mmCIF file of C-alpha atoms in Angstrom:
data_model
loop_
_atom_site.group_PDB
_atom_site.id
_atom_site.type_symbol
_atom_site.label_atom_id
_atom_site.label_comp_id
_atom_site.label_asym_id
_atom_site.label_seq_id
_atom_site.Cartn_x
_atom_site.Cartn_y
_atom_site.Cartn_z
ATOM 1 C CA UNK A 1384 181.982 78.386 75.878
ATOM 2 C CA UNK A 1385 181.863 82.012 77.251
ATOM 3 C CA UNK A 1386 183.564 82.576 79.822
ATOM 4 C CA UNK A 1387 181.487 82.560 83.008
ATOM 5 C CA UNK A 1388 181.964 85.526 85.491
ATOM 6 C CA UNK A 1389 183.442 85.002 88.754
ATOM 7 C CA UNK A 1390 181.394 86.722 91.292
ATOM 8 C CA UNK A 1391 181.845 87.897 94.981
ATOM 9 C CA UNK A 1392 178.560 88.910 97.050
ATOM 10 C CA UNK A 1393 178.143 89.751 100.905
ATOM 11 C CA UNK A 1394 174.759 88.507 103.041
ATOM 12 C CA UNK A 1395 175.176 91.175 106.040
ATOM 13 C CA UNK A 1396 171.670 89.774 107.550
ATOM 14 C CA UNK A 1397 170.103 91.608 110.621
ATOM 15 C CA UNK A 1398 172.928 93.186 111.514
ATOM 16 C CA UNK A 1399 174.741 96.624 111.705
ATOM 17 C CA UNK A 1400 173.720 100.190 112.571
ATOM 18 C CA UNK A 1401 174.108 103.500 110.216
ATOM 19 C CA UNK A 1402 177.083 104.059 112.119
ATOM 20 C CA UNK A 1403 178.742 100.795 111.623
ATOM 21 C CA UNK A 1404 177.624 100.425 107.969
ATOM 22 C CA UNK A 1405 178.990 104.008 107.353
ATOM 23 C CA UNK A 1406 182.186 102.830 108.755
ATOM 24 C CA UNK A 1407 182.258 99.668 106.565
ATOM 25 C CA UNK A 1408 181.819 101.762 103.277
ATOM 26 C CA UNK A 1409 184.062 103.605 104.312
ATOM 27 C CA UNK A 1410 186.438 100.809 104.582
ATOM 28 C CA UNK A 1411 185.703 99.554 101.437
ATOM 29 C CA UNK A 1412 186.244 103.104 99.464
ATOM 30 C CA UNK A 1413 189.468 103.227 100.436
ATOM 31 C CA UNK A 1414 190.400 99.642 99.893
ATOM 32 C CA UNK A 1415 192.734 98.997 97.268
ATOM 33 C CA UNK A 1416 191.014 96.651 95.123
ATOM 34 C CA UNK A 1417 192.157 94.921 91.726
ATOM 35 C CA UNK A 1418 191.380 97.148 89.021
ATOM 36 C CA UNK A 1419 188.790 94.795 87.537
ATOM 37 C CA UNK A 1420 186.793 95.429 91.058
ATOM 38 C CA UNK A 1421 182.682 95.669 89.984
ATOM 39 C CA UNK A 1422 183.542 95.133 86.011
ATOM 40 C CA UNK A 1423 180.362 93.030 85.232
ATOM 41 C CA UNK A 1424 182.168 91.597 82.552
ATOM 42 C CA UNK A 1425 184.850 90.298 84.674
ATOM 43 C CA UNK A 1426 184.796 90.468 88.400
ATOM 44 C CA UNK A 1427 180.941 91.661 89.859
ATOM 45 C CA UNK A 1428 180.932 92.217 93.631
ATOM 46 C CA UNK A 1429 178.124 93.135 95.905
ATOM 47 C CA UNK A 1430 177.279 93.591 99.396
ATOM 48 C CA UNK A 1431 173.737 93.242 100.870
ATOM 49 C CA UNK A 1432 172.886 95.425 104.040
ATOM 50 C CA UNK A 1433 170.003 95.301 105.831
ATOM 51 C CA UNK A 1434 166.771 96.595 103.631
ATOM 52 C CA UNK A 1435 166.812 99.974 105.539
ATOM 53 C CA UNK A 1436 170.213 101.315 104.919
ATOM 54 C CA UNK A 1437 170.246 100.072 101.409
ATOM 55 C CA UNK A 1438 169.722 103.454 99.803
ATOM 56 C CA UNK A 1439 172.474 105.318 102.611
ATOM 57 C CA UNK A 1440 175.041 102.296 101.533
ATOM 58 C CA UNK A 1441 174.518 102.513 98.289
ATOM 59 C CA UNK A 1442 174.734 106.862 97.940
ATOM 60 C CA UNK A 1443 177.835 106.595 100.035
ATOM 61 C CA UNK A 1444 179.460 103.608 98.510
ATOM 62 C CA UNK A 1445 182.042 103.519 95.812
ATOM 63 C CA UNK A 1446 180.027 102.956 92.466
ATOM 64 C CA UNK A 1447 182.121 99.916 91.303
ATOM 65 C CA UNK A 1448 180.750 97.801 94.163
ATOM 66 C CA UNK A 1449 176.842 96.828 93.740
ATOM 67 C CA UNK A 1450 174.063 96.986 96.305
ATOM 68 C CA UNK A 1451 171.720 93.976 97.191
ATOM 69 C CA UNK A 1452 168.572 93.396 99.212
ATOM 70 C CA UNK A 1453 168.173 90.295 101.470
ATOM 71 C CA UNK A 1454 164.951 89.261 100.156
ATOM 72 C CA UNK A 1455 162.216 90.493 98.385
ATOM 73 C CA UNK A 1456 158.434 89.865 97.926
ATOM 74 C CA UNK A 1457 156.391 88.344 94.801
ATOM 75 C CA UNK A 1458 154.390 91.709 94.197
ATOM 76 C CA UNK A 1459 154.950 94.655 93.008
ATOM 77 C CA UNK A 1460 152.145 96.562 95.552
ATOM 78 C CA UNK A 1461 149.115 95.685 98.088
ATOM 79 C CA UNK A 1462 148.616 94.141 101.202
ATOM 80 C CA UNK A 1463 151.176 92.350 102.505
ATOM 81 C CA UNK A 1464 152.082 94.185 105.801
ATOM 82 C CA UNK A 1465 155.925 94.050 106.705
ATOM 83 C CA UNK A 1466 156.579 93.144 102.750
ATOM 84 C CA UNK A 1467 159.417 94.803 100.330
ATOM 85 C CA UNK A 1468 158.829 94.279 96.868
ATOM 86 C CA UNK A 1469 161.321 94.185 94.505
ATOM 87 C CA UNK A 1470 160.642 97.258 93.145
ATOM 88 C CA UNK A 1471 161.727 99.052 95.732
ATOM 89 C CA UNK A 1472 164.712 97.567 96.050
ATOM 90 C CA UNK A 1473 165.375 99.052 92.499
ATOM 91 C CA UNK A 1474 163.982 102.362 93.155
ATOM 92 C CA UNK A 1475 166.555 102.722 96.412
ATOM 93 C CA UNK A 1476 169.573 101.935 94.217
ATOM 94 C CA UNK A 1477 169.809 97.708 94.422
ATOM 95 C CA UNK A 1478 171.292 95.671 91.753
ATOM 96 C CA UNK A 1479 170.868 92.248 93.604
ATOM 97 C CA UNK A 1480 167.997 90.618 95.851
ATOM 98 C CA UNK A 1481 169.099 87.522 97.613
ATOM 99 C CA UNK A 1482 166.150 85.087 97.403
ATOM 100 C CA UNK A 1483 165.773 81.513 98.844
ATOM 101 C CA UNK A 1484 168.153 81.682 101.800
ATOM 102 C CA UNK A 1485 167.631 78.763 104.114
ATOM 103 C CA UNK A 1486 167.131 81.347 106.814
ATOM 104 C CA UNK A 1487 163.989 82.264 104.787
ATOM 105 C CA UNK A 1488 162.841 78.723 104.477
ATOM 106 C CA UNK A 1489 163.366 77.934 107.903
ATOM 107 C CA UNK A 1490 162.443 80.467 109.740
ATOM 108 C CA UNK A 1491 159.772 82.042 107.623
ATOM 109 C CA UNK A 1492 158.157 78.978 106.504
ATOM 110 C CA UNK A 1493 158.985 80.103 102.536
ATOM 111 C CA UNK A 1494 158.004 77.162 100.265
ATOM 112 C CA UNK A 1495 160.242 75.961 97.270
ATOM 113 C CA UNK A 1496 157.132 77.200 95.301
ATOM 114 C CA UNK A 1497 157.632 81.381 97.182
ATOM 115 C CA UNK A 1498 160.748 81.011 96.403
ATOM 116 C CA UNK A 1499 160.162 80.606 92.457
ATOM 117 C CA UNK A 1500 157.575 83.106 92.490
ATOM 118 C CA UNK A 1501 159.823 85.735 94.115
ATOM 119 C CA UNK A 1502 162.817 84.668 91.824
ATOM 120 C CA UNK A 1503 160.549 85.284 88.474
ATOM 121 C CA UNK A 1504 159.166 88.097 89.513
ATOM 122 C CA UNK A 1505 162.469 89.858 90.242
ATOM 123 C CA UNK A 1506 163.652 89.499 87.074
ATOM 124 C CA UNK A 1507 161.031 90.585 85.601
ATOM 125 C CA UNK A 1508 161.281 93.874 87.380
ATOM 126 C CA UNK A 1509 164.875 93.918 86.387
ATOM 127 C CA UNK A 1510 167.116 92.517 89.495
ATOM 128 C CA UNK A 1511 169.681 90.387 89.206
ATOM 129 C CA UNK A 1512 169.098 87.163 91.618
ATOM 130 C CA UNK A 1513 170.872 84.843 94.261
ATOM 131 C CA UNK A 1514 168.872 82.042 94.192
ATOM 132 C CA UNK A 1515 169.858 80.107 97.119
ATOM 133 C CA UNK A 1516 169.828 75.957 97.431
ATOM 134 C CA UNK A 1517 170.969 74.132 100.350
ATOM 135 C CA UNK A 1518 170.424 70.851 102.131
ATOM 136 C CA UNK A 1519 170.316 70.353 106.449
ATOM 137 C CA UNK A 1520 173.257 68.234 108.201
ATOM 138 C CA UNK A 1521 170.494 65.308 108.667
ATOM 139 C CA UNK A 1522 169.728 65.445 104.824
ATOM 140 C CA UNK A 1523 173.201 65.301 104.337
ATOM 141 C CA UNK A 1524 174.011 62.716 106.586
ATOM 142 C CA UNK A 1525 170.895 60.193 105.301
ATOM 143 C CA UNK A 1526 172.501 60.536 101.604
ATOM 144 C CA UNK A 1527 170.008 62.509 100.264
ATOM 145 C CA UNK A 1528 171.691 66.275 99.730
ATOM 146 C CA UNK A 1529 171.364 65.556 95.653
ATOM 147 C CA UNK A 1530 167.338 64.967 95.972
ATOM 148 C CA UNK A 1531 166.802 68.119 98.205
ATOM 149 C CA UNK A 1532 168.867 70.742 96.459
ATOM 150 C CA UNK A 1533 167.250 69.330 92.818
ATOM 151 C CA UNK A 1534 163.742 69.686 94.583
ATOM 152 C CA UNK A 1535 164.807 73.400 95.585
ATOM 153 C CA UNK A 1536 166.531 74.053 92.113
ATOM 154 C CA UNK A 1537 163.415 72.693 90.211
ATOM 155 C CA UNK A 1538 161.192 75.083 91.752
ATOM 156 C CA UNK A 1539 163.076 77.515 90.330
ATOM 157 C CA UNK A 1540 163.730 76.466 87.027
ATOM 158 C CA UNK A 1541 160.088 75.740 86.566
ATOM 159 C CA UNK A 1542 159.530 79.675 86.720
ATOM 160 C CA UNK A 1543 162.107 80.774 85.218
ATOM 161 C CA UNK A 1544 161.529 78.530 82.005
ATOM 162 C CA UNK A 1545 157.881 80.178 81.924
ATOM 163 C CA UNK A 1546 159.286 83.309 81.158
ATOM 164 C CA UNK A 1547 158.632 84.764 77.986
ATOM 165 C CA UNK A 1548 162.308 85.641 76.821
ATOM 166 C CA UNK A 1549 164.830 83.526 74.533
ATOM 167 C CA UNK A 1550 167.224 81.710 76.797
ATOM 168 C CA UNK A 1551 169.922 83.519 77.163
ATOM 169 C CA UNK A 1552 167.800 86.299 78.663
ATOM 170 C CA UNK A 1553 166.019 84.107 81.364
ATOM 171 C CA UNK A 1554 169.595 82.821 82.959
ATOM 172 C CA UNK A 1555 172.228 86.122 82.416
ATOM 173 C CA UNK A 1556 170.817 87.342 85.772
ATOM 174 C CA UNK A 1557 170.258 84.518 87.575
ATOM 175 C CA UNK A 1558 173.096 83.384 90.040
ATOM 176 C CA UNK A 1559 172.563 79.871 91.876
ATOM 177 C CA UNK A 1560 174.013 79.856 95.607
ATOM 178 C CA UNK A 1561 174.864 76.671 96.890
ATOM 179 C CA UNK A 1562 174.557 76.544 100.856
ATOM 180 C CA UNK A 1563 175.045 73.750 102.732
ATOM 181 C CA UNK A 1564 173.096 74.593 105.938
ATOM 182 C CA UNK A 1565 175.332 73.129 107.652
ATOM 183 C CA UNK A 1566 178.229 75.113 106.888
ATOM 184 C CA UNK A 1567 176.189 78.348 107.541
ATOM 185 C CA UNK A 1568 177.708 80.059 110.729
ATOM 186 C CA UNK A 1569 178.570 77.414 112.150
ATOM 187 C CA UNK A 1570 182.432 77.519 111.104
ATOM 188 C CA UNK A 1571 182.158 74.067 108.812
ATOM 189 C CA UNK A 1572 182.840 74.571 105.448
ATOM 190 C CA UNK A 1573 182.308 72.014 102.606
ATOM 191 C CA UNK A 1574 185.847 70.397 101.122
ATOM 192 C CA UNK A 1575 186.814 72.220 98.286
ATOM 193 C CA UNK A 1576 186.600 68.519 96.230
ATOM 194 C CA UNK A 1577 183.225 68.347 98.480
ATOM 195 C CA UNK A 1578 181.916 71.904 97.135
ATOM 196 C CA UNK A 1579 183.170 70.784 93.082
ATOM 197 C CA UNK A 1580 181.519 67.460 93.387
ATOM 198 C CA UNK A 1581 177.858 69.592 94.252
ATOM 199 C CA UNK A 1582 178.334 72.267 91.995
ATOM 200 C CA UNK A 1583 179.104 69.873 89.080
ATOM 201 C CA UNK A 1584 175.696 67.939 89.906
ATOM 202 C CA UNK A 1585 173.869 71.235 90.039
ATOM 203 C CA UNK A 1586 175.194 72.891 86.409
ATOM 204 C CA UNK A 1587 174.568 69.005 85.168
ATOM 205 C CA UNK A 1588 171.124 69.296 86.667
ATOM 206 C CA UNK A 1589 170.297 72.716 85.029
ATOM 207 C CA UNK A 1590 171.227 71.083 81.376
ATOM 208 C CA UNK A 1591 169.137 67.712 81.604
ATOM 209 C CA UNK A 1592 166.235 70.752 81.963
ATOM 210 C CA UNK A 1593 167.340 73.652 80.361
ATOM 211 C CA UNK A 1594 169.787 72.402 78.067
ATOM 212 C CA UNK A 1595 173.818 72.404 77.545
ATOM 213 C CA UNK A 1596 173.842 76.378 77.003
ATOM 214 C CA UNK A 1597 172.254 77.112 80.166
ATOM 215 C CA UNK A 1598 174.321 74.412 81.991
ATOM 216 C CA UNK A 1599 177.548 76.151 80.726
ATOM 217 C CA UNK A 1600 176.832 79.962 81.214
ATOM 218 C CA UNK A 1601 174.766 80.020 84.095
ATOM 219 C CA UNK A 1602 177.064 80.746 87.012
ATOM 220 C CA UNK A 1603 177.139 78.588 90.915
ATOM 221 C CA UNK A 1604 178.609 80.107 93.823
ATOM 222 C CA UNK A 1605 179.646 78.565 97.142
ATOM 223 C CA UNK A 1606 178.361 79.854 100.896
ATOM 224 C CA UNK A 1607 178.877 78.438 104.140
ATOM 225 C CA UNK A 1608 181.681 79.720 105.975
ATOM 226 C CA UNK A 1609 183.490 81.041 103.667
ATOM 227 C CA UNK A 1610 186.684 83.109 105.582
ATOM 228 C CA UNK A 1611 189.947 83.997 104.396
ATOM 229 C CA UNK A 1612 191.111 80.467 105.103
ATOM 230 C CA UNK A 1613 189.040 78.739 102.271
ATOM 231 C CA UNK A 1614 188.438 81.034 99.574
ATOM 232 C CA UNK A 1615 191.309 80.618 97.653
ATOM 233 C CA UNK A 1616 191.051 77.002 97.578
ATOM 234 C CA UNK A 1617 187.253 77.343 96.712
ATOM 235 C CA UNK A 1618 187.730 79.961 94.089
ATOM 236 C CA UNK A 1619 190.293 77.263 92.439
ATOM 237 C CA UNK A 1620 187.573 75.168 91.754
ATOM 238 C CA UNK A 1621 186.116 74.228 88.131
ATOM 239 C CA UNK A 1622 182.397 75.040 88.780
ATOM 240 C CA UNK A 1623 182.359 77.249 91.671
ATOM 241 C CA UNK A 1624 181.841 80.806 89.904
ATOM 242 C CA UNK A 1625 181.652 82.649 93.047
ATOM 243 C CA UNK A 1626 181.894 82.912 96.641
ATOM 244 C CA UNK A 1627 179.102 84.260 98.983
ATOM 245 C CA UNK A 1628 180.445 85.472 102.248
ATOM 246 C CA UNK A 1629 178.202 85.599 105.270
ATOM 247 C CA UNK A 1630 179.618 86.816 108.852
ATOM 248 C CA UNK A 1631 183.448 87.567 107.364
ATOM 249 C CA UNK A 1632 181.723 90.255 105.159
ATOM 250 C CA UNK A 1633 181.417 92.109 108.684
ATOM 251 C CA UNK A 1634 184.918 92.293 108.936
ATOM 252 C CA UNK A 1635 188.129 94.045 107.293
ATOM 253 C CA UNK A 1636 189.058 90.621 105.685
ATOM 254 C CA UNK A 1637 186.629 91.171 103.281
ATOM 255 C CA UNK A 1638 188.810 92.744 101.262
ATOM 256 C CA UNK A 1639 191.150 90.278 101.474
ATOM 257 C CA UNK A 1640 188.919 87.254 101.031
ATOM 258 C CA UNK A 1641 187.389 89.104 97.474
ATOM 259 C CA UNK A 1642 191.385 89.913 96.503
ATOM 260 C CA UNK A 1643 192.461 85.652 97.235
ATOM 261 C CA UNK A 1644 188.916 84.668 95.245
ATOM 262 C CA UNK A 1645 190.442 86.662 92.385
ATOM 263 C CA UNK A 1646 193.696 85.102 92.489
ATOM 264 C CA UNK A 1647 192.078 81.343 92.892
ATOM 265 C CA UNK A 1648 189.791 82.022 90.070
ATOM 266 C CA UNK A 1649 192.672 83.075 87.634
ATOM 267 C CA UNK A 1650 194.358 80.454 88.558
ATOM 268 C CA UNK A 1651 191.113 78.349 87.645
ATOM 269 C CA UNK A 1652 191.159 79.967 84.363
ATOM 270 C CA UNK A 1653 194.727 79.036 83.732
ATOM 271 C CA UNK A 1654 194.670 76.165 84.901
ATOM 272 C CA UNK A 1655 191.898 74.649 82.831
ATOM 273 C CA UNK A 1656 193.218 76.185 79.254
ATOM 274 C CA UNK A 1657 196.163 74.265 79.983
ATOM 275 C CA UNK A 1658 194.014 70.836 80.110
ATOM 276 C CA UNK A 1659 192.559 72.361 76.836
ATOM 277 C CA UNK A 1660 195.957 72.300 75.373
ATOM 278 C CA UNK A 1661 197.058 69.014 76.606
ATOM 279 C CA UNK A 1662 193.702 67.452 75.321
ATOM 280 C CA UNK A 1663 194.061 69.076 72.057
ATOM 281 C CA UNK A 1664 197.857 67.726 71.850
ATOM 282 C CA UNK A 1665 196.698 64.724 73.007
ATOM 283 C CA UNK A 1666 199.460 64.135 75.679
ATOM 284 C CA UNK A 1667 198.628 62.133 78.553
ATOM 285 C CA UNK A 1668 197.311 63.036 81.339
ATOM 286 C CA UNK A 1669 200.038 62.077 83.871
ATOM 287 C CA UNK A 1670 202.005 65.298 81.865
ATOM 288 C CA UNK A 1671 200.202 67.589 84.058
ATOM 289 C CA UNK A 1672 202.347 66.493 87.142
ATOM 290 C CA UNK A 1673 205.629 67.509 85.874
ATOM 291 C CA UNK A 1674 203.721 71.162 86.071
ATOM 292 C CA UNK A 1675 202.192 70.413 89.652
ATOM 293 C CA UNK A 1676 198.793 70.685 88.545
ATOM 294 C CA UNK A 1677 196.180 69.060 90.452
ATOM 295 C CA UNK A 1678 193.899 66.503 88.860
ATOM 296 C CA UNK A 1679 190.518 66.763 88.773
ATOM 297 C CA UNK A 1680 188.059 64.223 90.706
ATOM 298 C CA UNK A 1681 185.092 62.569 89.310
ATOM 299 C CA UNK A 1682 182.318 64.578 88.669
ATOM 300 C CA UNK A 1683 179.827 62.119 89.646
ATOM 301 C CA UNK A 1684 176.792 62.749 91.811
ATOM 302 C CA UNK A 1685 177.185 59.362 93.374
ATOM 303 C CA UNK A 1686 180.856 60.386 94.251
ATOM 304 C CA UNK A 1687 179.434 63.106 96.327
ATOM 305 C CA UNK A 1688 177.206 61.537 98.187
ATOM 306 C CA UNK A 1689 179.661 58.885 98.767
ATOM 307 C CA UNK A 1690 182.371 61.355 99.924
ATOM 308 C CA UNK A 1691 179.686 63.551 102.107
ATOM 309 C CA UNK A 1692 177.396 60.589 103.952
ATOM 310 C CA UNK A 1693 178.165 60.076 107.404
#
């Protein structure tokens, strides 16, 4: 299995000014990141500013850090006053379009069926996508947070499957962004465990559909409060790929939060060859305390709902 790419990405939603944003590039030009900083094949980062200073953020910002839009419409041109279509996010310099938030499907009144139609169509037009999935603290609480993020991921895969490309091309730009709703500003933040146990159900999800390829490649990142507090523990995790900051990416511990991520996710990465050497050698599991390794949970969708129910 290819490795899958960690990934760090910024939702700055309706806020900032030119002046602020200019001193937050700033910021982040001068930052001392790690070297493999905006390497697609290794690290990707990207920040998403508000739709109207995407083209100043993106001539003033260092070129190893990607641009994204915060949503985007399901046509190219016409009549749809107050619209942005994806193709103008390209033609101002963005990479990335955020689709699917659940501020969008609250707020806005965006159907799972909008969302898959804006997802397709971005791709098409050559964007690479956050496709966001999340369940409420009352869906959570009745036990049914599998049901509600499978609806929302359905949606999507039904579009994306229609495409007429091989596989591989259909998923390498497609990023799923699990958000509890719950954990969205409100300073709650999904277990680590709690965040594995979903993101396991989701890539198991995508390869009952889409097949064991798809399920291993395709990459999940966590929102919801993610701070400088959490990420390292999150970025440890087996199937989180990613982290997707919201109101810390507003702050100087941005920096520090994408730096931690890093070191969690090598961590990961060494952490799970060594299983593939003590499976291979066929030495018990209990070995991997001598080495203070922690040992995975059940990746069972009925363990998570178990573990996240009232």
């Amino acid at each position: 299995m290819a490795r899958r790419k960690f990934i760090v990405g910024t939702n700055f939603k309706m806020n900032g000014s030119r002046a602020f944003l200019q001193d937050l590039v700033e910021n982040l030009n001068r930052a001392d990141l790690d070297s493999n900083v905006g390497n697609e094949e290794v690290h990707p980062i990207f920040i998403s500013p508000p739709s109207l200073y995407i083209e100043h953020v993106r001539q003033n910002l260092r070129k190893d850090i990607a641009v994204g839009g915060q949503n985007c419409f399901w046509k190219s041109s016409g009549a749809f006053t107050g619209e942005i279509s994806a193709e103008m996010l390209k033609d101002v310099g963005a990479d990335y379009v955020i689709l699917g938030h659940t501020e969008r499907r609250t707020l806005f009144k965006e159907s799972d069926t909008d969302i898959g139609l804006k997802v397709v169509h971005a791709l098409q037009t050559g964007l690479k996508v956050i496709a966001c999935i999340g369940e409420t603290l009352s869906e959570r609480e009745s036990n049914t947070t599998l049901q509600v993020l499978f609806r929302q991921l359905q949606a999507i895969i039904d579009h994306v499957q229609n495409l007429d490309l091989n596989q591989e091309e259909k998923w390498k730009d497609l990023v799923i962004a699990y958000e509890p709703v719950w954990a969205i500003g409100t300073g709650r933040v999904a277990a680590p465990e709690q965040a594995q146990e979903v993101h396991a159900a989701i890539r198991r999800r995508v390869g009952e559909i889409c097949g064991l390829e798809v399920a291993e490649t395709v990459r999940i990142i966590y929102g919801g409060s993610v701070n400088l507090g959490n990420a390292l523990q999150l970025a440890r995790e087996r199937d989180v790929d990613g982290l997707f900051v919201g109101g810390a990416s507003l702050r100087p511990e941005f920096v520090q939060i994408y730096m931690g991520a890093g070191r969690g996710e090598g961590y990961r990465t060494w952490y799970l060859l060594f299983k593939d050497i003590l499976r291979n050698l066929d030495i018990p599991s209990s070995t991997a305390s001598m080495f203070n390794l922690p040992v995975p949970r059940p990746h069972s969708a009925e363990g998570f709902v178990s573990q996240v129910g009232p």
